[in-house]
Coordinates of C-alpha atoms and ligand atoms in Angstrom, one line a residue:
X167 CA 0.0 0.0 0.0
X168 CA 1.5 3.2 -1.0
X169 CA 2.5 5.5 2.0
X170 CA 0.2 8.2 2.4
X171 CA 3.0 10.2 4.7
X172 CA 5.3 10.0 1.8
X173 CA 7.6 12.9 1.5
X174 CA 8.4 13.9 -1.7
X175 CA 11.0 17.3 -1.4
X176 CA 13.6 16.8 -3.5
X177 CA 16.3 17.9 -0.9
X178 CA 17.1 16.3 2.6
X179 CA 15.5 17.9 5.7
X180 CA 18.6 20.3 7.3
X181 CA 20.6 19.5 9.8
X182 CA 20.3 22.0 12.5
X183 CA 23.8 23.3 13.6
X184 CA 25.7 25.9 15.5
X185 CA 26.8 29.1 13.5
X186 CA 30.1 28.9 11.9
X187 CA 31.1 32.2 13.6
X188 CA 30.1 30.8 17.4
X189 CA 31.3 27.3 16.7
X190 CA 34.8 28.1 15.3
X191 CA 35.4 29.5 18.9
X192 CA 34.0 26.4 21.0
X193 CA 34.7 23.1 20.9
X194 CA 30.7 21.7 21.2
X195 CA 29.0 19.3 18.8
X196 CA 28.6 21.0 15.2
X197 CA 25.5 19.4 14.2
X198 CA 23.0 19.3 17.0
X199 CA 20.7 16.3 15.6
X200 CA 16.8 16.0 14.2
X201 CA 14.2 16.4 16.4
X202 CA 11.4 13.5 16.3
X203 CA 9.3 15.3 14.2
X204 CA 12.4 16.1 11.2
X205 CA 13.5 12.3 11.9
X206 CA 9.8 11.5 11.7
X207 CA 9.5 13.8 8.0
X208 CA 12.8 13.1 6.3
X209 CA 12.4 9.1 7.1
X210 CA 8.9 9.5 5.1
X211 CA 11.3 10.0 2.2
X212 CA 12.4 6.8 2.1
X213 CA 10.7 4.6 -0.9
X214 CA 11.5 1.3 0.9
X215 CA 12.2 -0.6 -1.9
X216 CA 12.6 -4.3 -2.4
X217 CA 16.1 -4.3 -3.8
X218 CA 17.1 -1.6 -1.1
X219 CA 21.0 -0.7 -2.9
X220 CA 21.5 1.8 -0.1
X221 CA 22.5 -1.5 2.3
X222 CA 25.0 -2.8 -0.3
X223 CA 26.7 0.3 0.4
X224 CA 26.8 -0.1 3.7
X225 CA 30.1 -2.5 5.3
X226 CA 28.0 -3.8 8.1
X227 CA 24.8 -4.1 6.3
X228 CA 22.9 -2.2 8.3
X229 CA 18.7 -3.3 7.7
X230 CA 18.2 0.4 6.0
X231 CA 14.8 -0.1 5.0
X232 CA 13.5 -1.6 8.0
X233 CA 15.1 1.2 10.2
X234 CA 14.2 3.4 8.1
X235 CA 10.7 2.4 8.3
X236 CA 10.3 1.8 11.9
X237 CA 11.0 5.9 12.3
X238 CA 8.8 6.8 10.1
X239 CA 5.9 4.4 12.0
X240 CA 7.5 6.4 15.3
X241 CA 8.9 3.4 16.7
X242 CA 12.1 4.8 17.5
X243 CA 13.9 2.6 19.9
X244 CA 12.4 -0.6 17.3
X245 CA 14.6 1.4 14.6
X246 CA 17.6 1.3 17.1
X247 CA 17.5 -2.3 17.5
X248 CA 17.4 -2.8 14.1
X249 CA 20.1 -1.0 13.2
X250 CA 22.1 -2.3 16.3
X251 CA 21.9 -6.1 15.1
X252 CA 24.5 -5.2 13.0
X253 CA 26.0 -2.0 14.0
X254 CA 27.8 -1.9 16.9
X255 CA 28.3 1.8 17.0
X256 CA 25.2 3.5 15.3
X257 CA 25.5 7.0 17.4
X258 CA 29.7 6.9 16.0
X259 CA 28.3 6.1 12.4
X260 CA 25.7 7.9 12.2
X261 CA 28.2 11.0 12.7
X262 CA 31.3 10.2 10.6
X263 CA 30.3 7.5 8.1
X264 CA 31.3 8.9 5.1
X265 CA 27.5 8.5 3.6
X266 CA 28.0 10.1 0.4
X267 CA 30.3 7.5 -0.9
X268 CA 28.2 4.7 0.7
X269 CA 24.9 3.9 1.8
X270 CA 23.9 7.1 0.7
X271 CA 25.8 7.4 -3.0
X272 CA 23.9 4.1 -4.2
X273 CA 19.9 6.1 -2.6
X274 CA 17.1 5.9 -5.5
X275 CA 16.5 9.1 -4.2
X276 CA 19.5 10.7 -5.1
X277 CA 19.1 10.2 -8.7
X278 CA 16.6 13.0 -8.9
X279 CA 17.4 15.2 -6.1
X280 CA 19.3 14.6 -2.7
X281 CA 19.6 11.2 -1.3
X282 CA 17.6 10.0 2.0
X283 CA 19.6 11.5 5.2
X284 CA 20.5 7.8 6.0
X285 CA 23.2 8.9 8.2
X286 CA 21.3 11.4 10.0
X287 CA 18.3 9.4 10.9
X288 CA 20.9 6.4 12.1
X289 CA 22.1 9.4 15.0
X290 CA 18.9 10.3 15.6
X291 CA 17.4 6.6 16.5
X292 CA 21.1 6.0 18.4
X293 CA 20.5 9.1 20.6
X294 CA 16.9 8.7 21.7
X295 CA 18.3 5.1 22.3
X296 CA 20.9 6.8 24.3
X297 CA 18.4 9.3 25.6
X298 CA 16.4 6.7 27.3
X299 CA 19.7 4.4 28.5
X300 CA 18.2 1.8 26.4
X301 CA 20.6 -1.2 25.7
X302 CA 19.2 -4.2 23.3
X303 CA 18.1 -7.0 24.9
X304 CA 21.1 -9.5 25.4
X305 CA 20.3 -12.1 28.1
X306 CA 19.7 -15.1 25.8
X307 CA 23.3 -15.4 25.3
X308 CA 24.7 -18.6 25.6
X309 CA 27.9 -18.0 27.5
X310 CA 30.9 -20.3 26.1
X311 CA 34.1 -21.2 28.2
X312 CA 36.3 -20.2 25.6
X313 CA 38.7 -16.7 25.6
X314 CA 39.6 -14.7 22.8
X315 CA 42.3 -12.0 23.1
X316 CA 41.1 -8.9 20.7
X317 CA 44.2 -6.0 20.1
X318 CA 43.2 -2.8 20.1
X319 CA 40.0 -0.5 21.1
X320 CA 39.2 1.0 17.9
X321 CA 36.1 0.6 15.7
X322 CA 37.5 -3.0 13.9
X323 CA 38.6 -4.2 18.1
X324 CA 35.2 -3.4 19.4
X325 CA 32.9 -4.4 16.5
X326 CA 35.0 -7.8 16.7
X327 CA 34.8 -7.9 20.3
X328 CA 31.0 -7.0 20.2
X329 CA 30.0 -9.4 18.1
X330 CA 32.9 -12.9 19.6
X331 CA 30.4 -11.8 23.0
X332 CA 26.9 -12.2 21.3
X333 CA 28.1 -15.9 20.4
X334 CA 29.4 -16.0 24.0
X335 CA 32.5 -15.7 23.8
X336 CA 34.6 -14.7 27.2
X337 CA 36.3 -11.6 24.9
X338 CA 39.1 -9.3 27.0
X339 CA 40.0 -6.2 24.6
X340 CA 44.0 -5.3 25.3
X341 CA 44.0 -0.9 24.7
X342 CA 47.3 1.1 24.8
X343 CA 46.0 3.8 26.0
X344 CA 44.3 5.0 29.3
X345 CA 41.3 5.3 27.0
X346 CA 39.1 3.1 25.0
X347 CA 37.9 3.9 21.6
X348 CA 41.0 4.3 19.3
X349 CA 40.9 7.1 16.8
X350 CA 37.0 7.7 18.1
X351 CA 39.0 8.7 21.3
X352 CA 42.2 10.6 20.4
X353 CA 41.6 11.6 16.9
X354 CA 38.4 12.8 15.9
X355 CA 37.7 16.3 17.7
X356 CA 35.1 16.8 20.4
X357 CA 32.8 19.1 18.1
X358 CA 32.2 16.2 15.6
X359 CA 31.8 13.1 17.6
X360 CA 31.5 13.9 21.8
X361 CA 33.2 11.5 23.7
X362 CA 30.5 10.7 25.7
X363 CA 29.1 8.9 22.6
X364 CA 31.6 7.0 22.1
X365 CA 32.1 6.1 26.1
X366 CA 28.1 5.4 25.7
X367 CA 29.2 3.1 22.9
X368 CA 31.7 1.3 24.4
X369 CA 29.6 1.1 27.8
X370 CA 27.4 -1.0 25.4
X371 CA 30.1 -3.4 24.8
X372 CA 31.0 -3.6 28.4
X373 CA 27.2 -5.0 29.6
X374 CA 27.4 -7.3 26.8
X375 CA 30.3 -8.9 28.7
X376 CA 33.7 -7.8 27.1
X377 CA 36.5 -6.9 29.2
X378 CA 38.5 -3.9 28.2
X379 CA 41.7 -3.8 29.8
X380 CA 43.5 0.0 29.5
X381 CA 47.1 0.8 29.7
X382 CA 48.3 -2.5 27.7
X383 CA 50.8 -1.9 25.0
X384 CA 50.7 -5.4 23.3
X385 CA 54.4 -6.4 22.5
X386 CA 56.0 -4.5 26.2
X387 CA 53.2 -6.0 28.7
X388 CA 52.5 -9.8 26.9
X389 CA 53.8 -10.4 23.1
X390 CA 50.8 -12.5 21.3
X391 CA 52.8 -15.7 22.0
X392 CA 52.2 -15.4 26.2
X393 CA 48.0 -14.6 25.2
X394 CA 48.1 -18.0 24.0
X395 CA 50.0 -19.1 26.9
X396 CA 48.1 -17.4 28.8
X397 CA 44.5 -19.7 27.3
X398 CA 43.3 -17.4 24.4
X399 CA 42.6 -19.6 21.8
X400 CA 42.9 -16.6 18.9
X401 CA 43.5 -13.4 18.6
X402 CA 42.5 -10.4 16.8
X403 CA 44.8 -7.6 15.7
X404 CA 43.3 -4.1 15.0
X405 CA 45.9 -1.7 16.1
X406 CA 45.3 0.8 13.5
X407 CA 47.6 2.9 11.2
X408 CA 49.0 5.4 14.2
X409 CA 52.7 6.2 13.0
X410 CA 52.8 9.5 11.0
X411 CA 54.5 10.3 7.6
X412 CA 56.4 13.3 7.7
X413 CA 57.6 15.2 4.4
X414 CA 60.9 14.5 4.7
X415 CA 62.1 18.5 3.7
X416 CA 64.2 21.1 5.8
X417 CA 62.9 22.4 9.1
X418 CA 60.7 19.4 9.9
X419 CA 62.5 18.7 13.4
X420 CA 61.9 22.7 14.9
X421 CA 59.9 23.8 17.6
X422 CA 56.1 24.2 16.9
X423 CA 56.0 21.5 14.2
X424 CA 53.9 18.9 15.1
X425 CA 52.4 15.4 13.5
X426 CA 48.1 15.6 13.0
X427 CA 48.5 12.7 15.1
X428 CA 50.2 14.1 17.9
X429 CA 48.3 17.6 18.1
X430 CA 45.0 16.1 17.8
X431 CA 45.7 13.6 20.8
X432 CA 47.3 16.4 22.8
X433 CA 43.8 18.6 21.8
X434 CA 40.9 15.5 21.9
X435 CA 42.6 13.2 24.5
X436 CA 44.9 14.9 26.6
X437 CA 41.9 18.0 26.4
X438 CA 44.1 20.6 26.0
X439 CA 41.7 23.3 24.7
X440 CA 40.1 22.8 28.2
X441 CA 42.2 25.4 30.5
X442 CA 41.1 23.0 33.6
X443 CA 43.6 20.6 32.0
X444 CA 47.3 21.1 32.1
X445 CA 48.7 19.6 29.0
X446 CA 51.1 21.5 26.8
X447 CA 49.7 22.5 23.1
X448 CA 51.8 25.6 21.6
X449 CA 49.2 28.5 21.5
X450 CA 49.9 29.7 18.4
X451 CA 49.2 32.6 16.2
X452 CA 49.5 31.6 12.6
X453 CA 48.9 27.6 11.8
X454 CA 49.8 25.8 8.4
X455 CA 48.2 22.7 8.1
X456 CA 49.2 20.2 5.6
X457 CA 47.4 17.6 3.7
X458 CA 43.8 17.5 2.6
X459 CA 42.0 14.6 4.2
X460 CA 39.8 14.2 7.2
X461 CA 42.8 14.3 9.0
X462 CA 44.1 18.1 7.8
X463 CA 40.4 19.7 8.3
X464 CA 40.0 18.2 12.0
X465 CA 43.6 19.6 12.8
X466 CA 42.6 22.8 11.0
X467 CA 39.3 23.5 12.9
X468 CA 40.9 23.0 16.0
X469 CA 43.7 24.9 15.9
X470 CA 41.0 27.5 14.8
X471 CA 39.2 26.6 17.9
X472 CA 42.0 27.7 20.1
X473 CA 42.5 30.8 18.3
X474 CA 44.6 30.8 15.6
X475 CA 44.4 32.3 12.3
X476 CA 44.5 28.9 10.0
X477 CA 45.8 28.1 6.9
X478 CA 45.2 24.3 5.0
X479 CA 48.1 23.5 2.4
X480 CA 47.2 21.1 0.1
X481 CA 49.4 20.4 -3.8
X482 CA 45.9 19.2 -5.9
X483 CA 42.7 20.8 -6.2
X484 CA 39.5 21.0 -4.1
X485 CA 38.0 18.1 -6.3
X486 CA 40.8 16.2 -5.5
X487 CA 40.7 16.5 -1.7
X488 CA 40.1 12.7 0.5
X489 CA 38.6 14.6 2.9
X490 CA 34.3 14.2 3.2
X491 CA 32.9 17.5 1.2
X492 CA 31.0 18.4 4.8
X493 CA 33.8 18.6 6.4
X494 CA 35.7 21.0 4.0
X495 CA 32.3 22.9 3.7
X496 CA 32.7 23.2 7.6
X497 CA 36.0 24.4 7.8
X498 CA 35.2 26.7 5.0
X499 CA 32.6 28.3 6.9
X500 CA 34.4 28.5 9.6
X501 CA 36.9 30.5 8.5
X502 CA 39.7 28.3 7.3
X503 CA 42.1 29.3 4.3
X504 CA 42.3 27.1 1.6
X505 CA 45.7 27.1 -0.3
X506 CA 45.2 24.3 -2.8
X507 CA 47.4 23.5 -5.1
X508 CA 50.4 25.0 -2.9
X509 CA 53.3 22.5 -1.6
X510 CA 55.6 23.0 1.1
X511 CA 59.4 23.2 0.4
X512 CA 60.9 24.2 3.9
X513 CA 59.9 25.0 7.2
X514 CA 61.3 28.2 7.7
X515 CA 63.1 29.4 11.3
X516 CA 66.0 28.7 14.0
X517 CA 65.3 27.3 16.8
X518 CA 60.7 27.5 16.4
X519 CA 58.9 28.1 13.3
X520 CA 58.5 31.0 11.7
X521 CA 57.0 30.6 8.2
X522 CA 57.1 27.8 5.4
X523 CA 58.0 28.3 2.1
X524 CA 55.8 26.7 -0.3
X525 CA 55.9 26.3 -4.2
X526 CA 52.4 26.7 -6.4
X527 CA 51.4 23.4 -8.3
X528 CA 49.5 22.3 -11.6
X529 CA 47.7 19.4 -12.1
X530 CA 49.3 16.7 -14.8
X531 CA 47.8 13.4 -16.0
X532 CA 46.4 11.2 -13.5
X533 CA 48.7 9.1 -11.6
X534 CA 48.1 5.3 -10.0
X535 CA 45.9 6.8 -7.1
X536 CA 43.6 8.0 -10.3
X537 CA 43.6 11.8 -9.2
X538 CA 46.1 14.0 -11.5
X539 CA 49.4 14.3 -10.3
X540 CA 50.6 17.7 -9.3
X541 CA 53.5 19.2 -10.7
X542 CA 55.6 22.4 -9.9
X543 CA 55.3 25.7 -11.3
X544 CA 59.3 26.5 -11.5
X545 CA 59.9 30.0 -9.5
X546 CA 56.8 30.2 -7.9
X547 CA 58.4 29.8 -4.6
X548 CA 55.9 32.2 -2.0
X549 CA 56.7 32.2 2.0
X550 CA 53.8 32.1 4.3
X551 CA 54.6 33.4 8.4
X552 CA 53.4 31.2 10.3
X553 CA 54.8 30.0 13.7
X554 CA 53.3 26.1 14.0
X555 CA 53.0 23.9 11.2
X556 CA 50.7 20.5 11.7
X557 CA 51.3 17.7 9.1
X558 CA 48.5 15.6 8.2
X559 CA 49.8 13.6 5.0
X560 CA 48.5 9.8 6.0
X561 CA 49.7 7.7 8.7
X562 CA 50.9 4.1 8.8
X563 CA 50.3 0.7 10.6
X564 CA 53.0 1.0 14.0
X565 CA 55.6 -1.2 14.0
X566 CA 55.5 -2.4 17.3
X567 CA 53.1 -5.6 16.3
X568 CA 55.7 -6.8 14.0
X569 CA 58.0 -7.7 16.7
X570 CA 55.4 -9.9 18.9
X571 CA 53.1 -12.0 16.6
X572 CA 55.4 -14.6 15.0
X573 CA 54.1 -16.1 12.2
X574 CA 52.5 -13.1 10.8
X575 CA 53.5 -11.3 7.7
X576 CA 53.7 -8.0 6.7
X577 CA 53.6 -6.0 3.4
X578 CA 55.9 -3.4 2.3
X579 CA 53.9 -0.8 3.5
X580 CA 54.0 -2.3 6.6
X581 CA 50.4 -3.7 6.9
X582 CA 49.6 -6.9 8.2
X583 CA 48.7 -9.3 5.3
X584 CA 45.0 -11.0 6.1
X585 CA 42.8 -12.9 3.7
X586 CA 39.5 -11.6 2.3
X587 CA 38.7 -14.1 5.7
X588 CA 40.7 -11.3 7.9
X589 CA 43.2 -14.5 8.7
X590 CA 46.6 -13.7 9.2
X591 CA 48.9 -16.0 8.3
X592 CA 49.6 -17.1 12.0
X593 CA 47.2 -20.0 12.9
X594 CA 44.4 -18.5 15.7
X595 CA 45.6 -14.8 14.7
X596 CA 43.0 -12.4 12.2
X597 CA 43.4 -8.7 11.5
X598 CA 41.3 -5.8 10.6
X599 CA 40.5 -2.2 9.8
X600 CA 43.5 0.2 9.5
X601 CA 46.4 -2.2 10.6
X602 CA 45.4 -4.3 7.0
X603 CA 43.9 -1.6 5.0
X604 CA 45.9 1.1 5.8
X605 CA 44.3 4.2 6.7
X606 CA 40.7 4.0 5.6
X607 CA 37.2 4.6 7.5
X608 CA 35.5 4.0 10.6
X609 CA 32.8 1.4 8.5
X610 CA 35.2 -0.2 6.6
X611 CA 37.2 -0.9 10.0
X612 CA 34.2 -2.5 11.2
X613 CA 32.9 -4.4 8.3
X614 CA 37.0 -5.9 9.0
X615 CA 36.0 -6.6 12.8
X616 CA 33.0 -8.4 11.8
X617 CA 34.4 -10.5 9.2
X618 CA 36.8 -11.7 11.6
X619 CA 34.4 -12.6 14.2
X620 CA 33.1 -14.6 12.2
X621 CA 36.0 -16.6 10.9
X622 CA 37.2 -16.3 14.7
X623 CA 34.0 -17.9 15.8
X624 CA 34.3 -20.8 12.8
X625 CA 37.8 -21.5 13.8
X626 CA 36.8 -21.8 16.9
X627 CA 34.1 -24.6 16.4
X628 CA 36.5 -26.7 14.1
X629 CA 39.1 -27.2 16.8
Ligands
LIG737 C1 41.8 12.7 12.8 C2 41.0 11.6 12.1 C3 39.8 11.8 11.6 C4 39.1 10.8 10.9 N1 37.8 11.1 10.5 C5 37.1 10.0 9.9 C6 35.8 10.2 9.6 O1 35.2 11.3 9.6 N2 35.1 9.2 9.1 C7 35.6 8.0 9.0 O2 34.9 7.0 8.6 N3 36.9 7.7 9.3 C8 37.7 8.7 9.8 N4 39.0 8.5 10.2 C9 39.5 7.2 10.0 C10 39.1 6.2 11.0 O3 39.0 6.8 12.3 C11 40.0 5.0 11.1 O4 39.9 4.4 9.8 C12 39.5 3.9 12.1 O5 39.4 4.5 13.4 C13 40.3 2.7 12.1 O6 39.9 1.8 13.1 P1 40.9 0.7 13.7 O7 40.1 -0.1 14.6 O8 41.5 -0.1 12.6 O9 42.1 1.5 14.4 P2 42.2 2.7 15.5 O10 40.9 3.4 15.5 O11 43.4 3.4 15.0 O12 42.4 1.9 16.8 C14 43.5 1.2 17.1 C15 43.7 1.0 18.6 O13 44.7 0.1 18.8 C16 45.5 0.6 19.9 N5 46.9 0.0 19.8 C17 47.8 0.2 18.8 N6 48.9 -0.6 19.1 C18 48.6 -1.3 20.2 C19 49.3 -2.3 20.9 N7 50.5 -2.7 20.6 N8 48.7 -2.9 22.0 C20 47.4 -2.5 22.4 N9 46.7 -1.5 21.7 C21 47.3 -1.0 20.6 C22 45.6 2.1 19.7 O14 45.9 2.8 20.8 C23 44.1 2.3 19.2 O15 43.3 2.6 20.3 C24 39.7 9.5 10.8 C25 41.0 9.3 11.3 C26 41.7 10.3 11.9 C27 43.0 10.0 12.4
LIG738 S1 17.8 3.3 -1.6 FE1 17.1 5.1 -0.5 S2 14.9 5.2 -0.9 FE2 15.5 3.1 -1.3 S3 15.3 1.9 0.6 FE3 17.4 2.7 0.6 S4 17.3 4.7 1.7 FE4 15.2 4.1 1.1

């Protein structure tokens, strides 16, 4: 029966949000979130149809549809169960799921006009979930005496976890840090996903059972050998892509230059844009930030945040840019200058930072990545004062790992080699999300974990 509620506007309903000019001087949530009644409206878009190609864009495979649907019939907290049968962390998705290029790109909807809000409506059915400490029924779990170790606390660790303790599994998750959440935690700033979503999250985790033991650098406390030892019959590895790429040119080692990686954990983690907490981020005047992915803008608007005047370097063109086109929109609004198709040559100063000389660029053909390959103007050398520089040109898989999983292989990039299985090459050990990929996305880190928790959980049955 057709829907007689159907919305038929062309564009998405808006997502509220703070004004560029208040928000680029806080560090609060961006988007505030649909109300019922928007969630209600734009879900009424949907055309629910039988061959639904939004969920084969989607890693998990979140039901869209049937989410979907249960919103528009008001039956919120039905919606959040739906989605959370296969989506460990819809509140986390729902906010930094690149939607566009997924669930979203592939919307009948979008072929004439905007695409359903997909991700929006997944954040609002997570937070009146949230909103009414509502956790999905779990207690007809039956609990198996067998221990799995999982690596990591990042989107692939958790999802994996999440999913080894709905079969039952006794699952302990080992975290370096003092936090849990990986990159949700340290890298992605406070105004685009609060941390008390992702501790929410994880809470989740924790009633379903899993362990989550902090402060457990895998390979200095226990090498992957002594887990066995210790009675974990296999082991996940999702330790992510943390070690940063630096640009190799003059002036890289002075005061005030910093890795994304670094500044961002010293900004999200260590909270130093909160003057209640003590931890030492340069306040500076004048920031270049270099690189054009997720990565550059979330460096940019913070350092914007805590007052500078901020400048993104990037050698291609806007089209070219990894990063999602909100988030460049964002920064835009908020004030960031864009210098595209500008690399740096130098990092100009003594003893700190106090400009960086940079070269203008053309774009060539396209090069192996697809994109076309920038190429120097001769002479067109320009310097730019600045007195901090933040580089934000990708990250790779830490080598720590290598040196305590024997049997497991590496590529030349340094990334753990797994099967389209997640299996490692090490009998009982599976990988996932950034430490295979390289650095990719939240969803595709846990479409890895739950991959793995399957093959761990058919592993574990043939022994
Ligand atoms: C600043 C930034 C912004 C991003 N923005 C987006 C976005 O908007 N949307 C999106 O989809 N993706 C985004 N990404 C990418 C996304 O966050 C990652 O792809 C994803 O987090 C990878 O998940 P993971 O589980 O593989 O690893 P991580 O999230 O990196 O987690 C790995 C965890 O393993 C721990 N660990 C490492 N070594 C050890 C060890 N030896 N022992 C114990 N623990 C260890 C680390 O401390 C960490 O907690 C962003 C990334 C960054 C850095
Ligand atoms: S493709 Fe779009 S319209 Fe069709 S079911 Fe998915 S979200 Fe709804």
């Amino acid at each position: 029966m057709p829907n007689p509620n159907y919305n038929n506007d062309l564009q998405k309903s808006p997502m509220p949000a703070q004004a560029p000019e208040i928000r680029n001087k806080n560090f609060e949530e961006v988007a505030l979130g649909y109300d019922a009644e928007t969630a209600v409206k734009e879900a009424n878009r949907c055309l629910n149809c039988k061959n639904a190609p939004c969920v084969s864009g989607c890693p998990v495979n979140v039901k869209i549809p049937q989410f979907i649907d249960a919103l528009a019939n008001g039956e919120f907290l039905r919606s959040y169960e739906i989605i959370k049968s296969t989506n460990a962390l819809p509140a986390v998705c729902g906010r930094v799921c690149p939607q566009e290029n997924q669930c979203e790109g592939l919307c009948v909807r979008g072929k004439k006009g905007e695409s359903v809000a997909i991700g929006r409506l997944e954040r609002f059915a997570a937070d009146y979930a949230n909103e009414q400490d509502a956790s999905p029924v779990t207690n007809d779990i039956e609990q198996k005496d067998i221990k799995v170790a999982v690596i990591g606390s990042g989107p692939s660790g958790l999802t994996c976890a999440g999913d080894l303790a709905k079969l039952g599994y006794k699952v302990t998750v080992f975290e370096a840090f003092h936090t849990a959440g990986g990159v949700l935690q340290y890298g992605i700033p406070q105004f685009r996903l609060p941390k008390e979503i992702v501790s929410k999250e994880i809470e989740s985790l924790r009633a379903l059972g899993v362990t989550i033991q902090l402060n457990m650098v895998i390979g200095k406390v226990f090498t992957v050998d002594e887990l066995f030892e210790d009675g974990y019959k296999a082991v996940f590895i999702g330790t992510g892509a943390g070690l940063p790429a630096f640009m190799n040119i003059e002036g890289e080692s002075l005061r005030g230059v910093y890795s994304a990686n670094e500044f961002l954990t010293r900004v999200n983690l260590m909270k130093a844009y909160d003057d209640k907490f003590d931890t030492p981020v340069k306040k500076s005047q004048r920031v270049a930030v270099v690189g054009g992915g997720n990565v550059a803008m979330d460096s940019a608007r913070c350092a914007k945040r805590l007052g500078a005047e901020v400048y993104i370097i990037y050698r291609r063109g806007e089209a070219e840019m990894p990063a999602r086109a909100e988030e460049v929109h964002h920064a835009k609004e908020e004030g960031i200058i864009f210098r595209n198709l500008t690399n740096p040559t130098k990092i100009l100063g003594t003893d700190e930072v106090t400009g960086i000389e940079c070269v203008e660029m053309t774009l060539g053909d396209p090069d192996a990545s697809g994109r076309r390959r920038p190429v120097e103007k001769e002479g067109s050398n320009f310097v730019i004062d600045v007195d901090c520089v933040i580089m934000a040109i990708g990250t790779t898989p830490n080598p720590l790992i290598k040196s305590t999983a024997t049997g497991v292989t590496f590529n030349k990039r340094g990334c753990i080699i797994a099967d389209e299985n997640a299996k490692t090459t090490a009998d009982g050990i599976y990988a996932g999300g950034d430490a295979v990929s390289g650095a990719a996305t939240v969803i595709n880190a846990m479409g890895a974990g739950k991959i793995a928790a399957n093959s761990i959980h058919e592993y574990l049955q043939n022994m």
